[in-house]
């Protein structure tokens, strides 16, 4: 089955700095890669996603890059704000929509 | 976006009892729903895939007789934790995907505490 590795497990930045979280996956058949933000005790919220036919996608301060050859994808958050502090999860899925394999999560802390 | 609602949000029960959690897609039909479990400070782990009108598909290591899943309609899936024990205490989250998009929508989650 699919295996997703996520790094780092914790990330601390100053407000205004950029944050980068990286994930690797094992199944070359995976074709959908979402990123979720989860606040304590709440449901994961989709913040951005990318499909395997695209190398990069951007939405305001958030961007995701995908390298299919190397089987890794990254989340980039620019101009971080304290409200960006949360746990971020990457995930991957293949042809079975919705059957996501999640990374271990990254606790992002943005200091004012 | 599509809305998935989960109930109850919190439940406390005694060891040995059974607890039912409901997951509803409010504004779309979901032939498939997914049940995840999340222990404190850990990631989401897929437990099973709930299929409308047929048996659920369980992930390796998940006891199907302990975690009963019923998906009787296109908008409702239920997870019943039978003979709950303290080690079953966790955050259970359901999800459904909007057909043709692959995007997954999560319920609010249900925090189960077994005393």
Coordinates of N, CA and C in Angstrom, one line a residue:
Chain A
X1 N 0.8 -1.2 0.0 CA 0.0 0.0 0.0 C 0.8 1.3 0.0
X2 N 0.2 2.4 0.0 CA 0.8 3.7 -0.1 C 1.4 4.0 1.3
X3 N 2.6 4.7 1.3 CA 3.2 5.1 2.5 C 3.6 6.6 2.3
X4 N 3.2 7.4 3.2 CA 3.6 8.9 3.1 C 4.4 9.3 4.3
X5 N 5.5 9.9 4.0 CA 6.4 10.4 5.0 C 6.4 11.9 5.0
X6 N 6.3 12.5 6.1 CA 6.2 14.0 6.2 C 7.3 14.5 7.2
X7 N 7.9 15.6 6.7 CA 8.9 16.3 7.6 C 8.9 17.8 7.4
X8 N 9.2 18.5 8.4 CA 9.6 18.1 9.8 C 8.3 17.8 10.6
X9 N 8.5 17.2 11.8 CA 7.3 17.0 12.6 C 6.9 18.3 13.4
X10 N 7.9 19.1 13.6 CA 7.6 20.5 14.2 C 8.3 21.5 13.4
X11 N 7.7 22.7 13.3 CA 8.3 23.8 12.6 C 8.0 25.1 13.3
X12 N 9.0 25.8 13.7 CA 8.7 27.1 14.4 C 9.3 28.2 13.6
X13 N 8.5 29.2 13.2 CA 9.0 30.4 12.4 C 8.5 31.7 13.0
X14 N 9.2 32.7 12.6 CA 8.7 34.1 13.0 C 7.7 34.6 12.0
X15 N 6.8 35.4 12.5 CA 5.8 36.0 11.7 C 6.5 36.7 10.5
X16 N 5.9 36.4 9.3 CA 6.5 37.0 8.1 C 7.4 36.1 7.4
X17 N 8.0 35.1 8.1 CA 8.9 34.2 7.4 C 8.1 33.2 6.6
X18 N 8.8 32.4 5.8 CA 8.2 31.4 5.0 C 8.4 30.0 5.7
X19 N 7.4 29.1 5.4 CA 7.5 27.8 6.0 C 7.3 26.8 4.9
X20 N 8.1 25.7 5.0 CA 8.1 24.7 4.0 C 8.0 23.3 4.7
X21 N 7.0 22.5 4.2 CA 6.8 21.2 4.7 C 6.9 20.2 3.5
X22 N 7.6 19.1 3.7 CA 7.9 18.2 2.6 C 7.3 16.8 2.9
X23 N 6.8 16.2 1.8 CA 6.3 14.8 1.9 C 6.8 14.0 0.8
X24 N 7.0 12.7 1.1 CA 7.3 11.8 0.0 C 6.3 10.7 0.0
X25 N 6.1 10.1 -1.1 CA 5.1 9.0 -1.2 C 5.8 7.8 -1.9
X26 N 5.2 6.6 -1.7 CA 5.8 5.4 -2.3 C 5.1 4.9 -3.5
X27 N 3.8 5.1 -3.7 CA 3.1 4.5 -4.7 C 3.1 5.4 -6.0
X28 N 3.7 5.0 -7.0 CA 3.8 5.8 -8.2 C 2.4 6.0 -8.9
X29 N 1.4 5.2 -8.5 CA 0.1 5.3 -9.1 C -0.7 6.4 -8.4
X30 N -0.2 6.9 -7.3 CA -0.9 8.0 -6.6 C -1.0 9.2 -7.5
X31 N -2.2 9.9 -7.5 CA -2.3 11.0 -8.5 C -3.0 12.2 -7.9
X32 N -3.3 12.1 -6.6 CA -4.0 13.3 -6.0 C -3.3 13.5 -4.6
X33 N -2.9 14.8 -4.4 CA -2.1 15.2 -3.2 C -2.7 16.4 -2.5
X34 N -3.5 16.2 -1.5 CA -4.1 17.3 -0.8 C -3.3 17.7 0.4
X35 N -3.4 18.9 0.9 CA -2.8 19.4 2.1 C -4.0 19.8 3.0
X36 N -3.9 19.4 4.3 CA -4.9 19.8 5.2 C -4.3 20.6 6.4
X37 N -5.1 21.5 6.9 CA -4.8 22.2 8.2 C -5.8 21.8 9.2
X38 N -5.3 21.4 10.4 CA -6.1 20.9 11.4 C -5.8 21.7 12.7
X39 N -6.8 22.3 13.2 CA -6.7 23.0 14.5 C -7.2 22.0 15.6
X40 N -6.7 22.2 16.8 CA -6.9 21.3 17.9 C -8.4 21.0 18.1
X41 N -8.7 19.7 18.0 CA -10.1 19.2 18.2 C -11.1 19.4 17.1
X42 N -10.5 19.9 16.0 CA -11.4 20.2 14.8 C -11.1 19.3 13.6
X43 N -12.0 19.4 12.7 CA -11.8 18.6 11.5 C -10.7 19.1 10.6
X44 N -10.1 18.3 9.8 CA -9.1 18.8 8.9 C -9.7 19.7 7.8
X45 N -9.1 20.7 7.4 CA -9.6 21.6 6.4 C -8.6 21.6 5.2
X46 N -9.2 21.4 4.0 CA -8.4 21.4 2.8 C -7.9 22.8 2.6
X47 N -6.6 22.9 2.4 CA -6.0 24.3 2.1 C -5.6 24.4 0.7
X48 N -5.1 23.3 0.1 CA -4.7 23.3 -1.3 C -4.5 21.8 -1.7
X49 N -4.6 21.6 -3.0 CA -4.4 20.2 -3.5 C -3.7 20.3 -4.9
X50 N -3.2 19.2 -5.3 CA -2.5 19.2 -6.6 C -2.7 17.8 -7.2
X51 N -2.8 17.7 -8.5 CA -3.0 16.5 -9.2 C -1.7 16.2 -9.9
X52 N -1.6 14.9 -10.3 CA -0.3 14.5 -10.8 C 0.1 15.1 -12.2
X53 N -0.9 15.7 -12.9 CA -0.6 16.3 -14.2 C -0.2 17.7 -14.1
X54 N 0.0 18.2 -12.8 CA 0.4 19.6 -12.6 C 1.7 19.6 -11.7
X55 N 2.6 20.5 -12.0 CA 3.8 20.5 -11.2 C 3.8 21.5 -10.0
X56 N 3.0 22.5 -10.2 CA 2.9 23.5 -9.1 C 1.5 24.2 -9.2
X57 N 1.1 24.6 -8.0 CA -0.2 25.3 -7.8 C -0.1 26.3 -6.7
X58 N -0.6 27.5 -7.0 CA -0.5 28.5 -6.0 C -1.9 29.1 -5.7
X59 N -2.1 29.5 -4.4 CA -3.3 30.1 -4.0 C -2.9 31.2 -2.9
X60 N -2.7 32.4 -3.3 CA -2.3 33.5 -2.5 C -1.0 33.2 -1.8
X61 N -1.0 33.0 -0.5 CA 0.2 32.8 0.3 C 0.7 31.3 0.3
X62 N -0.2 30.5 -0.3 CA 0.1 29.0 -0.2 C 0.4 28.5 -1.6
X63 N 1.4 27.6 -1.6 CA 1.8 27.0 -2.9 C 2.1 25.5 -2.6
X64 N 1.9 24.7 -3.6 CA 2.3 23.3 -3.5 C 3.1 22.9 -4.8
X65 N 4.2 22.2 -4.6 CA 4.9 21.7 -5.8 C 4.9 20.2 -5.7
X66 N 5.0 19.6 -6.9 CA 5.0 18.1 -7.0 C 6.1 17.7 -8.0
X67 N 6.9 16.7 -7.5 CA 7.9 16.1 -8.4 C 7.6 14.6 -8.5
X68 N 6.9 14.3 -9.6 CA 6.5 12.9 -9.7 C 7.6 11.9 -9.9
X69 N 8.7 12.4 -10.5 CA 9.8 11.5 -10.7 C 10.4 11.1 -9.3
X70 N 10.6 12.1 -8.5 CA 11.2 11.8 -7.2 C 10.1 11.4 -6.2
X71 N 8.9 11.5 -6.5 CA 7.8 11.1 -5.6 C 7.8 11.9 -4.4
X72 N 7.9 13.2 -4.5 CA 7.7 14.1 -3.4 C 7.0 15.4 -3.7
X73 N 6.3 15.9 -2.7 CA 5.6 17.2 -2.9 C 5.7 18.0 -1.6
X74 N 5.6 19.3 -1.8 CA 5.9 20.2 -0.7 C 4.9 21.3 -0.6
X75 N 4.7 21.8 0.6 CA 3.8 22.9 0.9 C 4.7 24.1 1.3
X76 N 4.4 25.2 0.6 CA 5.1 26.5 0.9 C 4.1 27.5 1.4
X77 N 4.4 28.1 2.5 CA 3.5 29.2 3.1 C 4.4 30.4 3.2
X78 N 4.1 31.4 2.5 CA 4.9 32.7 2.6 C 4.2 33.7 3.5
X79 N 4.9 34.6 4.0 CA 4.4 35.7 4.9 C 3.5 35.1 6.0
X80 N 4.1 34.2 6.7 CA 3.3 33.5 7.7 C 2.7 34.4 8.8
X81 N 1.6 34.0 9.3 CA 0.9 34.8 10.3 C 0.6 33.9 11.5
X82 N 0.4 34.5 12.7 CA 0.1 33.6 13.9 C -1.0 32.7 13.7
X83 N -2.0 33.1 12.9 CA -3.2 32.3 12.7 C -2.9 31.1 11.7
X84 N -1.7 31.1 11.2 CA -1.3 29.9 10.4 C -0.9 28.7 11.3
X85 N -0.7 29.0 12.6 CA -0.3 28.0 13.5 C -1.3 26.9 13.6
X86 N -0.9 25.7 13.4 CA -1.8 24.5 13.4 C -1.0 23.3 13.1
X87 N -1.7 22.2 12.9 CA -1.1 21.0 12.5 C -1.4 20.8 11.0
X88 N -0.4 20.6 10.2 CA -0.6 20.4 8.7 C -0.3 18.9 8.3
X89 N -1.2 18.4 7.5 CA -1.1 17.0 7.0 C -1.0 17.0 5.5
X90 N -0.1 16.3 5.0 CA -0.1 16.0 3.6 C -0.8 14.6 3.4
X91 N -1.3 14.3 2.2 CA -1.9 13.1 2.0 C -1.8 12.7 0.5
X92 N -2.0 11.4 0.2 CA -1.9 11.0 -1.2 C -3.0 9.9 -1.4
X93 N -3.5 9.9 -2.6 CA -4.4 8.9 -3.0 C -4.3 8.6 -4.5
X94 N -4.7 7.3 -4.8 CA -4.6 6.9 -6.2 C -6.0 6.9 -6.8
X95 N -6.3 5.8 -7.5 CA -7.5 5.8 -8.3 C -8.7 5.7 -7.4
X96 N -8.6 5.2 -6.1 CA -9.7 5.1 -5.2 C -9.9 6.5 -4.6
X97 N -10.8 7.3 -5.1 CA -11.0 8.6 -4.6 C -11.4 8.6 -3.1
X98 N -10.8 9.4 -2.4 CA -11.2 9.5 -1.0 C -10.4 8.6 -0.1
X99 N -9.8 7.6 -0.6 CA -9.0 6.7 0.2 C -7.6 7.3 0.4
X100 N -7.5 8.2 1.3 CA -6.2 9.0 1.5 C -5.3 8.3 2.5
X101 N -4.0 8.4 2.2 CA -3.0 8.0 3.2 C -2.3 9.3 3.6
X102 N -2.3 9.5 4.9 CA -1.9 10.8 5.5 C -0.4 10.7 5.9
X103 N 0.3 11.8 5.9 CA 1.6 11.9 6.5 C 1.4 12.0 8.0
X104 N 2.5 12.1 8.7 CA 2.5 12.1 10.2 C 2.1 13.4 10.8
X105 N 2.1 14.4 10.0 CA 1.7 15.8 10.5 C 2.9 16.6 10.9
X106 N 2.7 17.9 10.7 CA 3.7 18.9 11.1 C 3.0 20.0 12.0
X107 N 3.5 20.2 13.2 CA 3.0 21.2 14.0 C 3.8 22.5 13.7
X108 N 3.0 23.4 13.1 CA 3.6 24.7 12.7 C 3.2 25.8 13.8
X109 N 4.2 26.4 14.3 CA 4.0 27.5 15.2 C 4.6 28.8 14.6
X110 N 3.8 29.8 14.5 CA 4.3 31.1 14.0 C 4.3 32.1 15.2
X111 N 5.4 32.5 15.5 CA 5.6 33.5 16.6 C 5.4 34.9 16.2
X112 N 4.6 35.7 16.9 CA 4.4 37.1 16.6 C 5.7 37.9 16.7
Chain B
X1 N -18.9 24.7 -0.5 CA -18.4 23.4 -0.7 C -19.4 22.4 -0.1
X2 N -19.2 21.1 -0.3 CA -20.1 20.1 0.2 C -20.0 20.0 1.7
X3 N -21.1 19.6 2.4 CA -21.1 19.6 3.8 C -21.3 18.1 4.3
X4 N -20.5 17.7 5.2 CA -20.6 16.5 5.9 C -20.8 16.7 7.4
X5 N -21.8 16.1 7.9 CA -22.1 16.4 9.3 C -22.0 15.1 10.1
X6 N -21.4 15.2 11.3 CA -21.2 14.0 12.1 C -21.8 14.2 13.5
X7 N -22.3 13.1 14.1 CA -23.0 13.2 15.4 C -22.9 11.9 16.1
X8 N -22.6 11.9 17.4 CA -22.4 13.1 18.3 C -21.0 13.7 18.2
X9 N -20.7 14.8 18.6 CA -19.4 15.4 18.6 C -18.6 14.9 19.8
X10 N -19.2 14.6 20.9 CA -18.5 14.0 22.0 C -19.4 13.0 22.6
X11 N -18.8 11.9 23.1 CA -19.5 10.9 23.8 C -18.6 10.2 24.8
X12 N -19.2 10.0 26.0 CA -18.5 9.3 27.0 C -19.3 8.1 27.4
X13 N -18.7 6.9 27.4 CA -19.4 5.7 27.7 C -18.6 4.8 28.7
X14 N -19.3 3.9 29.2 CA -18.7 2.9 30.1 C -18.1 1.8 29.3
X15 N -17.1 1.2 29.9 CA -16.4 0.1 29.2 C -17.4 -1.1 29.0
X16 N -17.4 -1.7 27.8 CA -18.4 -2.8 27.6 C -19.6 -2.4 26.8
X17 N -19.9 -1.1 26.8 CA -21.1 -0.6 26.1 C -20.8 -0.4 24.6
X18 N -21.8 -0.1 23.8 CA -21.6 0.2 22.4 C -22.0 1.6 22.1
X19 N -21.4 2.2 21.2 CA -21.6 3.6 20.8 C -21.8 3.7 19.3
X20 N -22.8 4.4 18.9 CA -23.0 4.6 17.4 C -22.7 6.1 17.1
X21 N -22.0 6.2 16.0 CA -21.6 7.6 15.4 C -22.2 7.6 14.0
X22 N -22.9 8.8 13.8 CA -23.5 9.0 12.5 C -22.8 10.0 11.6
X23 N -22.7 9.7 10.3 CA -22.1 10.6 9.4 C -23.1 10.8 8.2
X24 N -23.4 12.1 8.0 CA -24.3 12.4 6.9 C -23.7 13.4 5.9
X25 N -24.0 13.1 4.7 CA -23.7 14.1 3.6 C -24.9 14.9 3.4
X26 N -24.9 16.3 3.7 CA -26.1 17.1 3.8 C -26.6 17.6 2.4
X27 N -25.7 17.8 1.5 CA -26.1 18.4 0.3 C -25.6 17.7 -1.0
X28 N -25.2 16.4 -0.8 CA -24.8 15.6 -1.9 C -24.9 14.2 -1.5
X29 N -25.0 13.3 -2.5 CA -25.1 11.9 -2.3 C -23.7 11.3 -2.3
X30 N -23.5 10.4 -1.4 CA -22.1 9.8 -1.3 C -22.3 8.3 -1.3
X31 N -21.9 7.7 -2.4 CA -21.9 6.2 -2.5 C -20.8 5.6 -1.6
X32 N -19.8 6.4 -1.3 CA -18.7 5.9 -0.5 C -18.4 6.9 0.5
X33 N -18.2 6.5 1.7 CA -17.8 7.3 2.8 C -16.6 6.6 3.5
X34 N -15.8 7.3 4.2 CA -14.6 6.8 4.8 C -14.6 7.1 6.3
X35 N -14.1 6.2 7.1 CA -14.0 6.4 8.5 C -12.5 6.4 8.9
X36 N -12.1 7.4 9.6 CA -10.7 7.6 10.1 C -10.7 7.6 11.6
X37 N -9.6 7.3 12.1 CA -9.4 7.4 13.6 C -8.1 8.2 13.8
X38 N -8.2 9.0 14.8 CA -7.0 9.9 15.1 C -6.8 9.8 16.6
X39 N -5.7 9.3 17.0 CA -5.3 9.3 18.4 C -4.6 10.6 18.7
X40 N -4.5 11.0 20.0 CA -3.9 12.3 20.3 C -2.5 12.5 19.7
X41 N -2.3 13.6 19.1 CA -1.0 14.0 18.5 C -0.6 13.1 17.5
X42 N -1.5 12.4 16.9 CA -1.1 11.5 15.8 C -1.9 11.8 14.5
X43 N -1.6 11.1 13.5 CA -2.2 11.4 12.2 C -3.5 10.6 12.0
X44 N -4.2 10.9 10.9 CA -5.4 10.2 10.7 C -5.1 8.8 10.0
X45 N -5.8 7.8 10.5 CA -5.6 6.5 10.0 C -6.9 6.0 9.5
X46 N -6.9 5.5 8.2 CA -8.1 5.0 7.6 C -8.5 3.7 8.3
X47 N -9.7 3.6 8.7 CA -10.2 2.4 9.3 C -10.9 1.5 8.3
X48 N -11.8 2.2 7.6 CA -12.7 1.4 6.6 C -13.3 2.3 5.6
X49 N -13.7 1.7 4.5 CA -14.4 2.3 3.5 C -15.9 1.8 3.5
X50 N -16.8 2.8 3.6 CA -18.2 2.4 3.7 C -18.9 2.5 2.4
X51 N -19.4 1.4 1.9 CA -20.1 1.4 0.6 C -21.6 1.3 0.7
X52 N -22.3 2.2 0.1 CA -23.7 2.2 0.1 C -24.3 0.9 -0.5
X53 N -25.1 0.2 0.3 CA -25.7 -1.0 -0.1 C -24.9 -2.3 -0.1
X54 N -23.7 -2.2 0.3 CA -22.9 -3.4 0.4 C -22.0 -3.3 1.6
X55 N -21.2 -4.4 1.8 CA -20.3 -4.4 3.0 C -19.2 -3.4 2.9
X56 N -18.8 -3.0 4.1 CA -17.7 -2.1 4.2 C -16.4 -2.9 4.0
X57 N -15.4 -2.1 3.5 CA -14.1 -2.7 3.3 C -13.2 -2.2 4.4
X58 N -12.6 -3.1 5.2 CA -11.8 -2.7 6.4 C -10.3 -2.7 6.0
X59 N -9.6 -1.8 6.6 CA -8.1 -1.8 6.5 C -7.5 -2.9 7.4
X60 N -6.3 -3.3 7.0 CA -5.6 -4.3 7.8 C -5.5 -3.9 9.2
X61 N -5.8 -4.9 10.1 CA -5.7 -4.6 11.5 C -6.9 -4.0 12.2
X62 N -7.9 -3.7 11.4 CA -9.2 -3.2 12.0 C -10.2 -4.3 12.1
X63 N -10.7 -4.5 13.3 CA -11.6 -5.6 13.5 C -13.0 -5.2 13.0
X64 N -13.5 -5.9 12.1 CA -14.8 -5.6 11.5 C -16.0 -5.9 12.5
X65 N -15.8 -6.9 13.3 CA -16.8 -7.2 14.3 C -16.9 -6.3 15.4
X66 N -15.8 -5.5 15.6 CA -15.8 -4.5 16.7 C -16.3 -3.1 16.2
X67 N -15.9 -2.8 15.0 CA -16.3 -1.6 14.4 C -17.3 -1.8 13.2
X68 N -18.6 -1.8 13.6 CA -19.6 -2.2 12.6 C -20.0 -0.9 11.8
X69 N -20.0 -1.1 10.5 CA -20.3 0.0 9.6 C -21.5 -0.3 8.8
X70 N -22.5 0.6 8.8 CA -23.7 0.4 8.0 C -23.8 1.7 7.1
X71 N -24.1 1.4 5.8 CA -24.2 2.6 4.9 C -25.5 2.3 4.1
X72 N -26.6 2.5 4.8 CA -27.9 2.1 4.3 C -28.5 3.1 3.2
X73 N -28.0 4.3 3.2 CA -28.6 5.2 2.2 C -27.4 6.0 1.6
X74 N -27.7 6.8 0.6 CA -26.7 7.6 -0.1 C -26.2 8.8 0.7
X75 N -26.8 9.0 1.9 CA -26.4 10.2 2.7 C -26.1 9.9 4.1
X76 N -26.1 8.6 4.5 CA -25.9 8.2 5.9 C -25.0 7.0 6.0
X77 N -23.9 7.1 6.8 CA -23.1 6.0 7.2 C -23.0 6.0 8.7
X78 N -23.1 4.9 9.3 CA -22.9 4.8 10.8 C -21.8 3.9 11.1
X79 N -21.1 4.3 12.2 CA -20.0 3.5 12.8 C -20.4 3.1 14.2
X80 N -20.5 1.8 14.5 CA -20.8 1.4 15.9 C -19.6 0.8 16.5
X81 N -19.1 1.3 17.6 CA -18.0 0.7 18.3 C -18.7 -0.2 19.3
X82 N -18.5 -1.5 19.2 CA -19.1 -2.5 20.0 C -18.2 -2.8 21.2
X83 N -18.8 -3.1 22.3 CA -18.0 -3.5 23.5 C -16.8 -2.6 23.7
X84 N -17.0 -1.3 23.8 CA -15.9 -0.4 23.8 C -15.0 -0.6 25.0
X85 N -13.8 -0.3 24.8 CA -12.8 -0.4 25.9 C -12.0 0.9 25.9
X86 N -11.3 1.2 27.0 CA -10.6 2.5 27.1 C -9.6 2.7 26.0
X87 N -9.1 1.7 25.4 CA -8.1 1.8 24.3 C -8.8 2.3 23.0
X88 N -10.1 2.2 23.0 CA -10.9 2.7 21.8 C -11.1 4.2 21.9
X89 N -10.8 4.8 23.0 CA -10.9 6.2 23.1 C -10.1 6.9 22.0
X90 N -10.7 7.7 21.3 CA -10.1 8.4 20.1 C -11.0 9.4 19.5
X91 N -10.5 10.1 18.5 CA -11.2 11.0 17.7 C -11.6 10.3 16.4
X92 N -12.9 10.1 16.1 CA -13.3 9.3 14.9 C -13.9 10.4 13.9
X93 N -13.4 10.3 12.7 CA -13.8 11.3 11.7 C -14.2 10.6 10.5
X94 N -15.4 11.0 10.0 CA -15.9 10.4 8.7 C -15.6 11.4 7.6
X95 N -15.6 10.9 6.4 CA -15.5 11.8 5.2 C -16.2 11.2 4.0
X96 N -16.4 12.1 3.1 CA -17.1 11.6 1.9 C -16.5 12.5 0.7
X97 N -16.4 11.9 -0.4 CA -15.9 12.7 -1.5 C -17.0 13.0 -2.5
X98 N -16.8 14.2 -3.1 CA -17.8 14.6 -4.1 C -17.5 13.9 -5.4
X99 N -18.5 13.2 -5.9 CA -18.2 12.4 -7.1 C -17.5 13.1 -8.2
X100 N -16.5 12.5 -8.7 CA -15.8 13.0 -9.9 C -14.7 14.1 -9.5
X101 N -14.6 14.5 -8.3 CA -13.6 15.5 -8.0 C -12.4 14.9 -7.2
X102 N -12.7 13.9 -6.4 CA -11.6 13.4 -5.6 C -11.4 14.2 -4.3
X103 N -12.0 15.4 -4.2 CA -11.9 16.2 -3.0 C -12.7 15.5 -1.9
X104 N -12.0 15.5 -0.7 CA -12.6 14.8 0.4 C -13.2 15.9 1.4
X105 N -14.4 15.7 1.9 CA -15.0 16.5 2.9 C -15.1 15.8 4.2
X106 N -14.7 16.4 5.3 CA -14.7 15.7 6.5 C -15.9 16.2 7.4
X107 N -16.3 15.2 8.2 CA -17.3 15.6 9.3 C -16.5 16.3 10.4
X108 N -17.3 16.8 11.4 CA -16.7 17.5 12.5 C -15.9 16.6 13.4
X109 N -16.1 15.3 13.3 CA -15.4 14.4 14.2 C -16.2 14.1 15.5
X110 N -15.9 12.9 16.0 CA -16.6 12.5 17.3 C -15.5 12.1 18.2
X111 N -15.5 12.7 19.4 CA -14.5 12.3 20.4 C -15.1 11.3 21.3
X112 N -14.6 10.1 21.3 CA -15.1 9.0 22.1 C -14.2 8.8 23.3
X113 N -14.7 8.9 24.5 CA -14.0 8.6 25.7 C -14.7 7.4 26.4
X114 N -13.9 6.3 26.6 CA -14.4 5.1 27.2 C -13.8 5.0 28.6
X115 N -14.7 5.0 29.6 CA -14.2 5.0 31.0 C -14.0 3.6 31.5

